[in-house]
Coordinates of C-alpha atoms in Angstrom, one line a residue:
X1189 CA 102.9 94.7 81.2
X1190 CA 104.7 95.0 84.2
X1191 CA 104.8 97.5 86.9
X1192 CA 107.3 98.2 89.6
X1193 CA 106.9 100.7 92.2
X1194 CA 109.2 102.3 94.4
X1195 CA 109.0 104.2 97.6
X1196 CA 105.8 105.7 96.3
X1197 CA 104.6 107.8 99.0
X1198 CA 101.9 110.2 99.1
X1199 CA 100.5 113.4 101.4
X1200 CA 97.9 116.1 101.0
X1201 CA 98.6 119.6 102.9
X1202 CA 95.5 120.5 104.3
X1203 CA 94.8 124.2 106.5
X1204 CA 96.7 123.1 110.3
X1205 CA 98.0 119.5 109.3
X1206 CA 99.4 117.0 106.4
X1207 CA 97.3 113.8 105.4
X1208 CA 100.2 111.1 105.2
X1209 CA 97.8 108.7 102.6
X1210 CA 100.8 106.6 101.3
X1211 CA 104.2 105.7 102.8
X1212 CA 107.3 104.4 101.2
X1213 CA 105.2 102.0 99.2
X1214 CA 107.5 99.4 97.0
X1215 CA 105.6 96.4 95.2
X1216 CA 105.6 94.8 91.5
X1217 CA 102.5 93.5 89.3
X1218 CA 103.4 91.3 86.7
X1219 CA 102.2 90.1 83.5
X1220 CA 99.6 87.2 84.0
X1221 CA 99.5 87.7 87.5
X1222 CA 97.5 89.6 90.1
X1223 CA 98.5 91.4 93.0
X1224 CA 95.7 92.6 95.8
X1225 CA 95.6 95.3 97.9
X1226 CA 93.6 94.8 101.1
X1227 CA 93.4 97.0 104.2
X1228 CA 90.6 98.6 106.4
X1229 CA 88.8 101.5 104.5
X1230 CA 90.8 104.9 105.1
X1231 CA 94.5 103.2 104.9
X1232 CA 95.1 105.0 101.4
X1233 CA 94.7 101.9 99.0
X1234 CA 92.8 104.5 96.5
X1235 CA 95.2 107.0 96.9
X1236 CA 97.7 104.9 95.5
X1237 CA 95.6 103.9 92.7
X1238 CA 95.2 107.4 91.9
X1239 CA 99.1 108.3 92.0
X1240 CA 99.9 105.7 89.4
X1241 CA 97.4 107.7 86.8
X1242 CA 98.0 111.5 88.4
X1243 CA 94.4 111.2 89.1
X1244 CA 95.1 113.4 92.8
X1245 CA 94.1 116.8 93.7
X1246 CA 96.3 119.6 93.3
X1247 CA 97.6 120.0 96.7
X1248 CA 99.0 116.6 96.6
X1249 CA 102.8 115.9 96.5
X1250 CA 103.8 112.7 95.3
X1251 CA 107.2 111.4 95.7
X1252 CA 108.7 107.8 94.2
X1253 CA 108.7 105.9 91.3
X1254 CA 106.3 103.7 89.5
X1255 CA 108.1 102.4 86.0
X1256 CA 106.1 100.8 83.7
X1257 CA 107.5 98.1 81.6
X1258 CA 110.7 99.2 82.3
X1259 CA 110.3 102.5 80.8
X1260 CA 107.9 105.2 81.6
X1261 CA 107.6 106.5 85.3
X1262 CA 104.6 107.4 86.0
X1263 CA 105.6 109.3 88.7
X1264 CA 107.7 112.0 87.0
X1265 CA 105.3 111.7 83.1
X1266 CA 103.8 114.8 82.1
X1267 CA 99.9 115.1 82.7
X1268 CA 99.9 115.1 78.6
X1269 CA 101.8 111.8 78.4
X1270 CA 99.4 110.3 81.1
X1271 CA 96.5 111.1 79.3
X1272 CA 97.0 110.5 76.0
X1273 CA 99.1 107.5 76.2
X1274 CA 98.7 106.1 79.3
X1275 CA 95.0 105.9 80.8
X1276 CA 92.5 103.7 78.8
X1277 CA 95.7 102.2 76.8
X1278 CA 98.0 100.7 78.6
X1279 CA 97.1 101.5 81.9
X1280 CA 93.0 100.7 82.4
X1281 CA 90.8 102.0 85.4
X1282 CA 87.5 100.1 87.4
X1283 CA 86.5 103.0 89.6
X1284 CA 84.8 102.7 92.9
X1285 CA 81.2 104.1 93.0
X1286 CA 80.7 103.9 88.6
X1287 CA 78.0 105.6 88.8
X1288 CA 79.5 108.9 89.2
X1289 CA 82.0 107.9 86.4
X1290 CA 78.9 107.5 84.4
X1291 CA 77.4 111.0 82.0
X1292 CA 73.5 110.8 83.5
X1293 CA 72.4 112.3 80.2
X1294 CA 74.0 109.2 77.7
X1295 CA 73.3 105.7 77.3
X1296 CA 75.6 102.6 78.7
X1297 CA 75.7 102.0 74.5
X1298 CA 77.1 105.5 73.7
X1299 CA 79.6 105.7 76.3
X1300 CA 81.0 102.3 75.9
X1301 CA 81.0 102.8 72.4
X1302 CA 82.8 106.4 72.9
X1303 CA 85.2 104.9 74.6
X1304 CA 86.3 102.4 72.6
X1305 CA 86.7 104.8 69.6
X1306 CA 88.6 107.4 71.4
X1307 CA 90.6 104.8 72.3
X1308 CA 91.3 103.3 69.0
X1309 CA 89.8 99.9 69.9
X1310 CA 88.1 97.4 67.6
X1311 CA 86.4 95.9 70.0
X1312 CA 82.3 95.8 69.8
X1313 CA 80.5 97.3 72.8
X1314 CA 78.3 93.9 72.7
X1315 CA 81.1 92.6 73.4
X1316 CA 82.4 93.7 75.9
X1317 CA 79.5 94.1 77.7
X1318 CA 78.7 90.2 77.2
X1319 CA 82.0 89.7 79.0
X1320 CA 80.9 91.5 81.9
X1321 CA 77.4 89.8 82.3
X1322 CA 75.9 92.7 80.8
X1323 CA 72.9 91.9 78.0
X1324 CA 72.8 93.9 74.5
X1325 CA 69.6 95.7 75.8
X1326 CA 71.2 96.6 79.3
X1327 CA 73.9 98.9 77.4
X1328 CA 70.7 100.8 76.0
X1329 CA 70.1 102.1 79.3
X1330 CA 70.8 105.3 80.9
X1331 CA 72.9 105.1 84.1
X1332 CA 69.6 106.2 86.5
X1333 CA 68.1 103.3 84.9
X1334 CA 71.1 101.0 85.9
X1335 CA 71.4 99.1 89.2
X1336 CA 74.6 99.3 91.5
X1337 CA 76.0 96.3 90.3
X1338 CA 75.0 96.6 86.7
X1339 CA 76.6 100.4 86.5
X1340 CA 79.7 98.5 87.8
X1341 CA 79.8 95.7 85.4
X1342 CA 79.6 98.5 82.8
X1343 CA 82.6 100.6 84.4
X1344 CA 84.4 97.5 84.1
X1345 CA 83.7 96.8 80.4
X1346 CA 84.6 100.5 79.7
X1347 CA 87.8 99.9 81.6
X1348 CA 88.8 97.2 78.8
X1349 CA 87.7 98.9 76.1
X1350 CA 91.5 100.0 75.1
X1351 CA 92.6 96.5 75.6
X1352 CA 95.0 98.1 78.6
X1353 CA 98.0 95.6 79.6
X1354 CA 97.7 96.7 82.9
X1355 CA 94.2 97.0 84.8
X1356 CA 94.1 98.5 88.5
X1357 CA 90.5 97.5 89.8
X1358 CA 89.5 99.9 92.8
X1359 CA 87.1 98.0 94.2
X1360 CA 85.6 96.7 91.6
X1361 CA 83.4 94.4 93.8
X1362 CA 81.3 97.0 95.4
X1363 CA 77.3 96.6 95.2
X1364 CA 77.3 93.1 93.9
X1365 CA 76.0 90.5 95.6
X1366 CA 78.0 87.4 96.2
X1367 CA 77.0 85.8 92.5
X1368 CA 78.0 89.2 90.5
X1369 CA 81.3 89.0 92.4
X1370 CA 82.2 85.8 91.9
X1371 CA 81.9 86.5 88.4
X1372 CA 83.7 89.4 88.3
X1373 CA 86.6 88.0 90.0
X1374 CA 86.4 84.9 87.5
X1375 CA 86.6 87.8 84.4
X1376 CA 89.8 90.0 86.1
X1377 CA 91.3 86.2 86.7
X1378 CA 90.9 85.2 83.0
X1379 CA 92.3 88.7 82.4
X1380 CA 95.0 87.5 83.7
X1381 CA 95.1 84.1 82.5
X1382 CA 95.3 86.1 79.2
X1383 CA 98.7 88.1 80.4
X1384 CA 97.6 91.1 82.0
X1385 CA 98.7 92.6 85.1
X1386 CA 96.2 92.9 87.2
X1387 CA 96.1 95.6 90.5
X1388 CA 93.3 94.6 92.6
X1389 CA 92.3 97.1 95.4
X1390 CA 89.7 95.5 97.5
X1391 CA 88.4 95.3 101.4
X1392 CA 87.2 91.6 100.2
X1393 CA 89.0 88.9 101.3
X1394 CA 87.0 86.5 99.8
X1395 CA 86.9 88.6 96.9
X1396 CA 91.0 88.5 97.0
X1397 CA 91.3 84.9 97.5
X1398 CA 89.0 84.1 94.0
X1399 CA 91.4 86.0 91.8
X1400 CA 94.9 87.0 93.5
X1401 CA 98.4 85.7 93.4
X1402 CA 99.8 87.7 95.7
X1403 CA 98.2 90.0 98.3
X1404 CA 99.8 92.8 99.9
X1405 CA 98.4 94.3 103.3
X1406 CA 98.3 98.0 104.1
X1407 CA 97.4 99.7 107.4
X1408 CA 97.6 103.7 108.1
X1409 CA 99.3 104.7 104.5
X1410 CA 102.0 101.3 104.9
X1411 CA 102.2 98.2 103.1
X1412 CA 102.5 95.5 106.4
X1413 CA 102.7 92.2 104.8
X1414 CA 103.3 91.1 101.3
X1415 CA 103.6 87.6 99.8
X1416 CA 101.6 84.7 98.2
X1417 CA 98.2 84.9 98.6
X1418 CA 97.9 81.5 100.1
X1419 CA 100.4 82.2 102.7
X1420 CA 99.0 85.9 103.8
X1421 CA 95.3 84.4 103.8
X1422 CA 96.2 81.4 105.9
X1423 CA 99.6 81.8 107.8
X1424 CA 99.7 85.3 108.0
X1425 CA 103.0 86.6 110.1
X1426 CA 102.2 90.6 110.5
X1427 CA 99.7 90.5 113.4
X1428 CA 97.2 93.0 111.3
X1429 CA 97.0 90.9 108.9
X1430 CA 95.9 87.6 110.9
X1431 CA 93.5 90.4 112.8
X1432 CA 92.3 91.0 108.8
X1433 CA 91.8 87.5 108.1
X1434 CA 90.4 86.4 111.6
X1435 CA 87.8 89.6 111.3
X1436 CA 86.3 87.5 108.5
X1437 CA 82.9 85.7 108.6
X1438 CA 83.9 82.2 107.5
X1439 CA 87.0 82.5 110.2
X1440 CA 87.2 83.2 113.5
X1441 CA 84.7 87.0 113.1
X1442 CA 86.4 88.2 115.6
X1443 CA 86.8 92.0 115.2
X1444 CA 90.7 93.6 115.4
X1445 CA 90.1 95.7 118.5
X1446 CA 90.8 99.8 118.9
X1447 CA 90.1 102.0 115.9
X1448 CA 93.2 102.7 113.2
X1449 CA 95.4 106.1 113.7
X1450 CA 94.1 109.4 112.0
X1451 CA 96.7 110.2 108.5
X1452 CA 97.2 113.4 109.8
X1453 CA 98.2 111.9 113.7
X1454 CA 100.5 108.7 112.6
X1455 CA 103.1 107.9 115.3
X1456 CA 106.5 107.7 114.5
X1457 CA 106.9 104.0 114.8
X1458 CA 104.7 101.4 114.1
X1459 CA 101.1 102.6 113.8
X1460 CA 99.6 99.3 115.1
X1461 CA 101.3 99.5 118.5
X1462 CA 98.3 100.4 119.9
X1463 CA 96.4 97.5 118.6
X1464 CA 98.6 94.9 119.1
X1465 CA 99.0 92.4 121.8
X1466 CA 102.9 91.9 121.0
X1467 CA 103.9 95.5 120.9
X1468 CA 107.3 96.0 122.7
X1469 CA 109.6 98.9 123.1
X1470 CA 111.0 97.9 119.5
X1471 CA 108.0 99.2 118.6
X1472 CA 108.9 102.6 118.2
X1473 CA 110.9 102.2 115.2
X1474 CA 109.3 101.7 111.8
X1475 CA 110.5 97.8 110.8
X1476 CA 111.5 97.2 107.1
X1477 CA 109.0 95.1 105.4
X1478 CA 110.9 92.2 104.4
X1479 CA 107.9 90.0 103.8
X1480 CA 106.1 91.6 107.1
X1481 CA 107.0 94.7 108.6
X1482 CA 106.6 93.4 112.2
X1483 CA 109.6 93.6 115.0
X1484 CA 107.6 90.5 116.3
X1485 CA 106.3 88.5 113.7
X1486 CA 103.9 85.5 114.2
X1487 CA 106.1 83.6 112.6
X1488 CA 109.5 83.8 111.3
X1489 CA 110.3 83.1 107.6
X1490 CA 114.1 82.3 106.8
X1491 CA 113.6 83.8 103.4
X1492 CA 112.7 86.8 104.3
X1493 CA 115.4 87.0 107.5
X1494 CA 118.2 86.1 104.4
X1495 CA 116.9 88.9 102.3

């Protein structure tokens, strides 16, 4: 299943001010392959998961396109079309913090198995569960009686249960320990392997590099850099994203310094200006992203200066 978005951008009105979460966003995830979203917490990564599934608030306003498969926009589909057609079927969800996606009053079991039925899958919650790590006795748990990354492992099994082509995985890594998520990256990479599309949204670099193809880079609602993942994670041109990748513990752990803009306060140009050591008067205008959106990349790339 593929997706292709573009110039997805979306803003919350709030009392005094407008929350600019995503900006003229344009990327594709493709069948067999996964794309990862990584960025400081606050840029608007979940947001965008959200838009695709018209999971927002009602005082959001959501502009550009995001066709799947060449057909349905998710953008412009009715709530009714999204939900009965689109989430769980072809279009699957990990949430961030399960547990609250989790009924307190039901067993693993009965919602895993709920799913799958209202769903219309044949697929056996043992199963699933089993693919996730999860033991046959674990599903007969309620969710108090789960751990963090246990409750996760089952969000992600319920996430399959309609056998979705397409799987966007906000941060599906949260409260495991390194073990847990290397095995959940290993699953959401054999989901792949299999043909899926596969959306990662993740503050895990290490997390990204186990599992993704491509990685895109987003900073105060805008994707910065976009490209294979072995080129972003080690010759990264948008200076954000080496600060990203340098910030880690097994590089340099050398912290990006200043904080990020507010989404109500975003300056007109280039909202790392401020952080950057290369900022110029060129600055002040937005750059196209044509592989980085940088007026003074690290490094130039001749395919992208071609494009």
């Amino acid at each position: 299943m593929k997706l292709d978005v573009q110039g997805l951008t979306v803003s919350f009105r709030i009392p005094g001010a407008t929350v600019r979460a995503v900006t003229d966003a344009s990327f594709q995830v493709r069948p067999g392959r996964c794309l990862a979203l990584v960025g400081e917490s606050g840029c608007g990564k979940s947001v965008l998961a959200h838009a695709l599934l018209g999971l927002l608030p009602g005082n959001a306003e959501v502009s550009g396109s995001a066709v799947l498969d060449g057909e349905l926009d998710l953008v412009a589909a009715a709530p009714a079309v999204l939900a009965k057609k689109v989430r769980g079927r072809r279009v699957g969800l990990i949430p961030q913090s399960p547990a609250t996606h989790l009924t307190p009053v039901r067993t693993a079991r009965a919602q895993l198995e709920e799913a799958s039925r209202e769903l219309g899958s044949a697929q056996r919650a043992d199963e699933l569960a089993e693919r996730f790590g999860l033991r046959a006795g674990d599903l007969d748990r309620y969710p108090h009686e789960l751990s963090g990354g246990m409750a996760q492992r089952v969000a992600n099994a319920i996430a399959l249960a309609g056998d979705p082509g397409l799987l966007l995985a906000d941060e599906p890594t949260s409260g495991l320990d390194r073990p847990l998520v290397d095995t959940s990256m290993a699953v959401l990479r054999e989901l792949c392997d299999e043909g899926r599309a596969v959306l990662l949204i993740t503050h895990d670099l290490r997390a990204a590099e186990r599992v993704a193809d491509d990685i895109a880079v987003m900073y105060a609602s805008r994707l910065v850099e976009i490209g294979p993942a072995a080129d972003v994670l080690n010759r990264p041109r948008h200076p954000y994203a080496a600060g990203l990748v340098d910030a880690q513990p097994d590089r340099a752990f050398t912290p990006i310094p200043g904080m990020p803009p507010e989404l109500t306060r975003l300056p007109g140009g280039c909202a790392f200006a401020p952080r950057c050591g290369r900022a110029s008067a060129a600055c002040a205008s937005v750059p196209p992203l044509r592989g980085a959106a940088c007026h003074h990349p690290l490094w130039e790339d001749p395919r992208a200066a071609s494009a």
